[in-house]
Amino acid sequence: MVLHNASSYLVCFGDKNDCCVKSYINPDKNKSKISGKLFDEVRKSFLNFAQINKIVFLKQVHGANGLCITDLSQIPKEKNIFDFEGDFIITNLHNIAIGVLTADCLPIVLYDKIKNIAAIVHAGWKGLVANIIGKVFEKLQKNFDSNPTDILVFWGPCAGSCCYEVNKDFFKNLEKFYFFEKTVVKKQEKMFFNLICFAKLQLLDLGVATKNMNFKYNNCTICDNRFFSYRLAGPIAGRQATVIVLK
Ligand SMILES: [Zn+2]
């Protein structure tokens, strides 16, 4: 686990060492479902480390909906944690950690330095095409009067353009975005997708500044073996947790 420890918030970037998540996935039952036992392990690992009271994850579905927690009663009960579907969490509550679990998808951590709001996004290409980033910013603006120029961004580990090979038809999914060609990486006869570039261009369009983006934690999950990779391991791949907590 790598920590980014600021005076008003803490971001934890998990990896394979934090919890043995691989064996807790039951591919026979439901490939995309992560068991409650995994949640217990992840929770324990992060609670011990970051000394936080509660940690919230959702059942991620590659969509564009999520949860905005402004009251303790909105936190899903721990035993039902993965019944609550969503791909982003926003909170203004302190000592409540919010997290996403990923293996190749991109974890995006957002922090409003003026309004003191934390948000975390599970961003694969499907969620990004479904405008998950736009929805998060809409909620930040509506609920907290956030200004995109005040948002700090931390990019977590994801499949990098060095390894994220796709076929040329893949880019048809992105054609509605005027900038999609910037996300295409060609090497010899092969084509690769630059996932973080796709997310970054959407954030820039919304008014977030490049100088507020931190790329230090964005390692490639496919060629850096500290991380779990769905592309390498398939449905049995573990997941790394990325978490932010307001102090
Ligand atoms: Zn790579």
CSV table of C-alpha atoms and ligand atoms in Angstrom, one decimal:
chain,number,residue,atom,x,y,z
A,1,MET,CA,0.0,0.0,0.0
A,2,VAL,CA,1.2,3.5,-0.8
A,3,LEU,CA,-0.2,6.4,1.1
A,4,HIS,CA,-0.7,10.0,0.0
A,5,ASN,CA,-1.0,11.7,3.4
A,6,ALA,CA,-2.2,15.3,3.3
A,7,SER,CA,-3.3,17.5,6.2
A,8,SER,CA,-7.0,17.2,5.5
A,9,TYR,CA,-7.3,13.8,3.7
A,10,LEU,CA,-5.5,10.5,3.2
A,11,VAL,CA,-5.5,8.5,0.0
A,12,CYS,CA,-4.4,4.8,0.1
A,13,PHE,CA,-3.4,3.0,-3.0
A,14,GLY,CA,-3.6,-0.7,-2.4
A,15,ASP,CA,-1.8,-3.5,-4.2
A,16,LYS,CA,-1.4,-7.3,-4.1
A,17,ASN,CA,0.3,-7.0,-0.6
A,18,ASP,CA,-2.6,-5.5,1.2
A,19,CYS,CA,-4.9,-8.4,1.3
A,20,CYS,CA,-5.1,-11.8,-0.4
A,21,VAL,CA,-8.2,-11.1,-2.4
A,22,LYS,CA,-7.6,-13.7,-5.1
A,23,SER,CA,-8.9,-16.8,-3.4
A,24,TYR,CA,-12.1,-15.1,-2.2
A,25,ILE,CA,-13.6,-14.7,-5.7
A,26,ASN,CA,-15.9,-17.5,-6.6
A,27,PRO,CA,-16.0,-17.7,-10.4
A,28,ASP,CA,-18.6,-20.5,-10.4
A,29,LYS,CA,-21.2,-18.5,-8.7
A,30,ASN,CA,-21.0,-15.1,-10.3
A,31,LYS,CA,-17.9,-13.9,-12.1
A,32,SER,CA,-18.3,-10.3,-11.2
A,33,LYS,CA,-19.3,-10.7,-7.6
A,34,ILE,CA,-16.8,-10.3,-4.9
A,35,SER,CA,-17.6,-12.1,-1.7
A,36,GLY,CA,-18.3,-10.6,1.7
A,37,LYS,CA,-15.2,-12.3,2.9
A,38,LEU,CA,-13.1,-10.3,0.5
A,39,PHE,CA,-14.8,-7.2,1.8
A,40,ASP,CA,-13.9,-8.1,5.4
A,41,GLU,CA,-10.3,-8.6,4.5
A,42,VAL,CA,-10.0,-5.4,2.5
A,43,ARG,CA,-11.8,-3.5,5.3
A,44,LYS,CA,-9.6,-4.9,8.0
A,45,SER,CA,-6.5,-4.1,6.1
A,46,PHE,CA,-7.4,-0.5,5.5
A,47,LEU,CA,-9.1,0.1,8.9
A,48,ASN,CA,-6.0,-1.1,10.7
A,49,PHE,CA,-3.7,1.0,8.5
A,50,ALA,CA,-5.5,4.2,8.2
A,51,GLN,CA,-7.3,4.2,11.6
A,52,ILE,CA,-10.6,5.0,10.1
A,53,ASN,CA,-14.0,4.2,11.5
A,54,LYS,CA,-15.9,2.9,8.5
A,55,ILE,CA,-15.1,2.0,4.9
A,56,VAL,CA,-17.7,1.9,2.1
A,57,PHE,CA,-17.4,0.0,-1.2
A,58,LEU,CA,-20.2,-0.7,-3.7
A,59,LYS,CA,-21.0,-3.5,-6.0
A,60,GLN,CA,-19.4,-2.1,-9.1
A,61,VAL,CA,-21.3,-2.6,-12.4
A,62,HIS,CA,-19.4,-0.5,-15.0
A,63,GLY,CA,-22.2,2.0,-15.0
A,64,ALA,CA,-22.5,5.8,-14.3
A,65,ASN,CA,-24.5,5.9,-11.1
A,66,GLY,CA,-23.2,6.1,-7.6
A,67,LEU,CA,-23.8,7.1,-4.0
A,68,CYS,CA,-23.4,10.5,-2.3
A,69,ILE,CA,-23.1,10.1,1.4
A,70,THR,CA,-23.9,13.2,3.5
A,71,ASP,CA,-25.4,11.4,6.4
A,72,LEU,CA,-24.3,8.3,8.3
A,73,SER,CA,-27.7,6.7,7.7
A,74,GLN,CA,-26.9,6.6,4.0
A,75,ILE,CA,-24.0,4.2,4.5
A,76,PRO,CA,-25.0,0.7,3.3
A,77,LYS,CA,-25.1,-1.9,6.1
A,78,GLU,CA,-21.9,-3.8,6.0
A,79,LYS,CA,-23.5,-7.2,5.4
A,80,ASN,CA,-25.4,-5.8,2.5
A,81,ILE,CA,-22.5,-3.9,1.2
A,82,PHE,CA,-22.3,-5.4,-2.3
A,83,ASP,CA,-26.1,-5.2,-2.8
A,84,PHE,CA,-25.7,-1.5,-3.3
A,85,GLU,CA,-24.8,-1.1,-7.0
A,86,GLY,CA,-22.8,1.9,-8.2
A,87,ASP,CA,-19.4,3.0,-9.5
A,88,PHE,CA,-18.7,6.2,-7.6
A,89,ILE,CA,-19.0,7.4,-4.1
A,90,ILE,CA,-18.9,11.0,-2.9
A,91,THR,CA,-18.8,12.2,0.8
A,92,ASN,CA,-18.3,15.2,2.9
A,93,LEU,CA,-18.2,13.1,6.1
A,94,HIS,CA,-14.9,12.8,8.0
A,95,ASN,CA,-13.4,9.4,9.0
A,96,ILE,CA,-15.6,7.6,6.6
A,97,ALA,CA,-13.3,5.9,3.9
A,98,ILE,CA,-14.8,5.5,0.5
A,99,GLY,CA,-13.2,3.0,-1.9
A,100,VAL,CA,-13.2,1.2,-5.2
A,101,LEU,CA,-11.8,-2.2,-6.2
A,102,THR,CA,-10.1,-2.5,-9.5
A,103,ALA,CA,-7.9,-4.8,-11.7
A,104,ASP,CA,-7.1,-2.9,-14.9
A,105,CYS,CA,-10.0,-0.3,-14.6
A,106,LEU,CA,-8.9,3.1,-13.5
A,107,PRO,CA,-9.5,4.3,-9.9
A,108,ILE,CA,-9.9,8.1,-9.9
A,109,VAL,CA,-9.7,9.9,-6.6
A,110,LEU,CA,-11.1,13.5,-6.4
A,111,TYR,CA,-10.7,16.0,-3.6
A,112,ASP,CA,-12.3,19.5,-3.5
A,113,LYS,CA,-9.7,21.5,-1.7
A,114,ILE,CA,-12.0,24.4,-1.0
A,115,LYS,CA,-15.3,22.6,0.0
A,116,ASN,CA,-13.4,19.6,1.5
A,117,ILE,CA,-15.3,16.9,-0.3
A,118,ALA,CA,-13.9,13.5,-1.3
A,119,ALA,CA,-15.0,11.4,-4.3
A,120,ILE,CA,-13.8,8.1,-5.8
A,121,VAL,CA,-14.7,6.7,-9.2
A,122,HIS,CA,-14.4,3.2,-10.7
A,123,ALA,CA,-13.7,4.1,-14.3
A,124,GLY,CA,-13.4,1.5,-17.1
A,125,TRP,CA,-14.1,2.5,-20.7
A,126,LYS,CA,-17.8,1.5,-20.4
A,127,GLY,CA,-18.3,3.8,-17.4
A,128,LEU,CA,-16.4,6.6,-19.1
A,129,VAL,CA,-18.5,6.2,-22.3
A,130,ALA,CA,-21.6,6.3,-20.0
A,131,ASN,CA,-20.4,9.7,-18.7
A,132,ILE,CA,-19.6,8.7,-15.1
A,133,ILE,CA,-17.2,11.6,-14.8
A,134,GLY,CA,-19.8,14.1,-16.0
A,135,LYS,CA,-22.3,12.7,-13.4
A,136,VAL,CA,-19.9,12.9,-10.6
A,137,PHE,CA,-19.1,16.5,-11.3
A,138,GLU,CA,-22.8,17.3,-11.7
A,139,LYS,CA,-23.4,15.9,-8.2
A,140,LEU,CA,-20.4,17.7,-6.8
A,141,GLN,CA,-21.7,21.0,-8.2
A,142,LYS,CA,-25.4,20.4,-7.3
A,143,ASN,CA,-24.8,19.1,-3.7
A,144,PHE,CA,-21.7,21.0,-2.7
A,145,ASP,CA,-21.4,23.9,-5.1
A,146,SER,CA,-18.0,22.5,-6.2
A,147,ASN,CA,-15.9,24.3,-8.8
A,148,PRO,CA,-13.9,22.1,-11.1
A,149,THR,CA,-10.9,24.4,-10.8
A,150,ASP,CA,-10.7,23.5,-7.1
A,151,ILE,CA,-10.6,19.7,-7.7
A,152,LEU,CA,-7.4,17.7,-7.1
A,153,VAL,CA,-7.1,14.5,-9.0
A,154,PHE,CA,-5.2,11.3,-8.1
A,155,TRP,CA,-5.0,8.7,-10.8
A,156,GLY,CA,-4.6,5.1,-9.5
A,157,PRO,CA,-3.1,2.1,-11.2
A,158,CYS,CA,-4.8,0.9,-14.4
A,159,ALA,CA,-4.1,-0.9,-17.6
A,160,GLY,CA,-1.5,1.3,-19.4
A,161,SER,CA,-1.3,2.2,-23.0
A,162,CYS,CA,1.9,0.1,-23.1
A,163,CYS,CA,-0.2,-3.1,-22.7
A,164,TYR,CA,-3.9,-2.4,-23.2
A,165,GLU,CA,-4.2,-3.9,-26.7
A,166,VAL,CA,-7.5,-3.6,-28.5
A,167,ASN,CA,-8.8,-4.3,-31.9
A,168,LYS,CA,-9.6,-1.4,-34.3
A,169,ASP,CA,-13.4,-1.9,-33.8
A,170,PHE,CA,-13.0,-1.1,-30.2
A,171,PHE,CA,-12.6,2.6,-31.0
A,172,LYS,CA,-16.1,2.7,-32.5
A,173,ASN,CA,-17.3,2.7,-28.9
A,174,LEU,CA,-15.6,6.0,-28.4
A,175,GLU,CA,-16.6,7.8,-31.6
A,176,LYS,CA,-19.0,10.2,-30.0
A,177,PHE,CA,-16.1,11.9,-28.2
A,178,TYR,CA,-14.5,14.4,-30.5
A,179,PHE,CA,-11.1,13.7,-28.9
A,180,PHE,CA,-11.2,10.0,-29.0
A,181,GLU,CA,-8.4,9.7,-31.6
A,182,LYS,CA,-5.9,11.0,-29.0
A,183,THR,CA,-6.6,7.8,-27.0
A,184,VAL,CA,-5.4,5.5,-29.8
A,185,VAL,CA,-1.8,4.3,-29.6
A,186,LYS,CA,-0.4,2.5,-32.6
A,187,LYS,CA,2.7,0.3,-32.3
A,188,GLN,CA,3.7,-1.6,-35.4
A,189,GLU,CA,0.6,-3.5,-36.5
A,190,LYS,CA,-1.0,-3.4,-33.1
A,191,MET,CA,-3.4,-0.9,-31.5
A,192,PHE,CA,-3.6,0.1,-27.8
A,193,PHE,CA,-6.0,2.1,-25.8
A,194,ASN,CA,-4.9,4.9,-23.5
A,195,LEU,CA,-7.5,4.7,-20.8
A,196,ILE,CA,-6.1,7.4,-18.5
A,197,CYS,CA,-5.9,9.8,-21.4
A,198,PHE,CA,-9.6,9.2,-22.2
A,199,ALA,CA,-10.5,10.0,-18.6
A,200,LYS,CA,-8.1,13.0,-18.5
A,201,LEU,CA,-9.5,14.6,-21.6
A,202,GLN,CA,-13.0,14.4,-20.1
A,203,LEU,CA,-11.8,16.1,-16.9
A,204,LEU,CA,-10.0,18.8,-18.8
A,205,ASP,CA,-13.3,19.4,-20.8
A,206,LEU,CA,-15.0,19.9,-17.5
A,207,GLY,CA,-12.5,22.6,-16.4
A,208,VAL,CA,-10.1,20.6,-14.2
A,209,ALA,CA,-6.5,21.9,-14.5
A,210,THR,CA,-3.6,19.6,-15.5
A,211,LYS,CA,-1.6,21.1,-12.7
A,212,ASN,CA,-4.1,19.7,-10.2
A,213,MET,CA,-3.6,16.1,-11.5
A,214,ASN,CA,-1.3,13.7,-9.7
A,215,PHE,CA,0.0,10.9,-12.0
A,216,LYS,CA,2.5,9.5,-9.5
A,217,TYR,CA,0.4,6.5,-8.6
A,218,ASN,CA,-0.7,5.6,-12.1
A,219,ASN,CA,1.3,2.4,-12.7
A,220,CYS,CA,0.3,-0.1,-15.4
A,221,THR,CA,-1.5,-3.1,-13.8
A,222,ILE,CA,-0.6,-5.4,-16.7
A,223,CYS,CA,3.2,-5.1,-16.8
A,224,ASP,CA,3.8,-4.1,-13.2
A,225,ASN,CA,3.4,-7.3,-11.2
A,226,ARG,CA,2.7,-5.5,-7.9
A,227,PHE,CA,-0.9,-5.2,-9.1
A,228,PHE,CA,-3.8,-7.5,-10.0
A,229,SER,CA,-4.7,-7.6,-13.7
A,230,TYR,CA,-8.0,-8.9,-15.1
A,231,ARG,CA,-6.4,-9.1,-18.5
A,232,LEU,CA,-3.6,-11.3,-17.2
A,233,ALA,CA,-5.6,-13.5,-14.8
A,234,GLY,CA,-9.2,-13.4,-16.1
A,235,PRO,CA,-12.2,-13.7,-13.9
A,236,ILE,CA,-10.2,-15.1,-11.0
A,237,ALA,CA,-8.0,-12.0,-10.8
A,238,GLY,CA,-7.9,-10.3,-7.5
A,239,ARG,CA,-8.7,-6.6,-7.0
A,240,GLN,CA,-6.7,-3.8,-5.5
A,241,ALA,CA,-8.4,-1.3,-3.3
A,242,THR,CA,-8.0,2.5,-3.6
A,243,VAL,CA,-9.5,4.5,-0.7
A,244,ILE,CA,-9.8,8.1,0.3
A,245,VAL,CA,-10.8,9.4,3.8
A,246,LEU,CA,-11.4,12.9,5.0
A,247,LYS,CA,-9.6,13.5,8.3
B,1,ZN,ZN,2.1,-2.0,-19.2
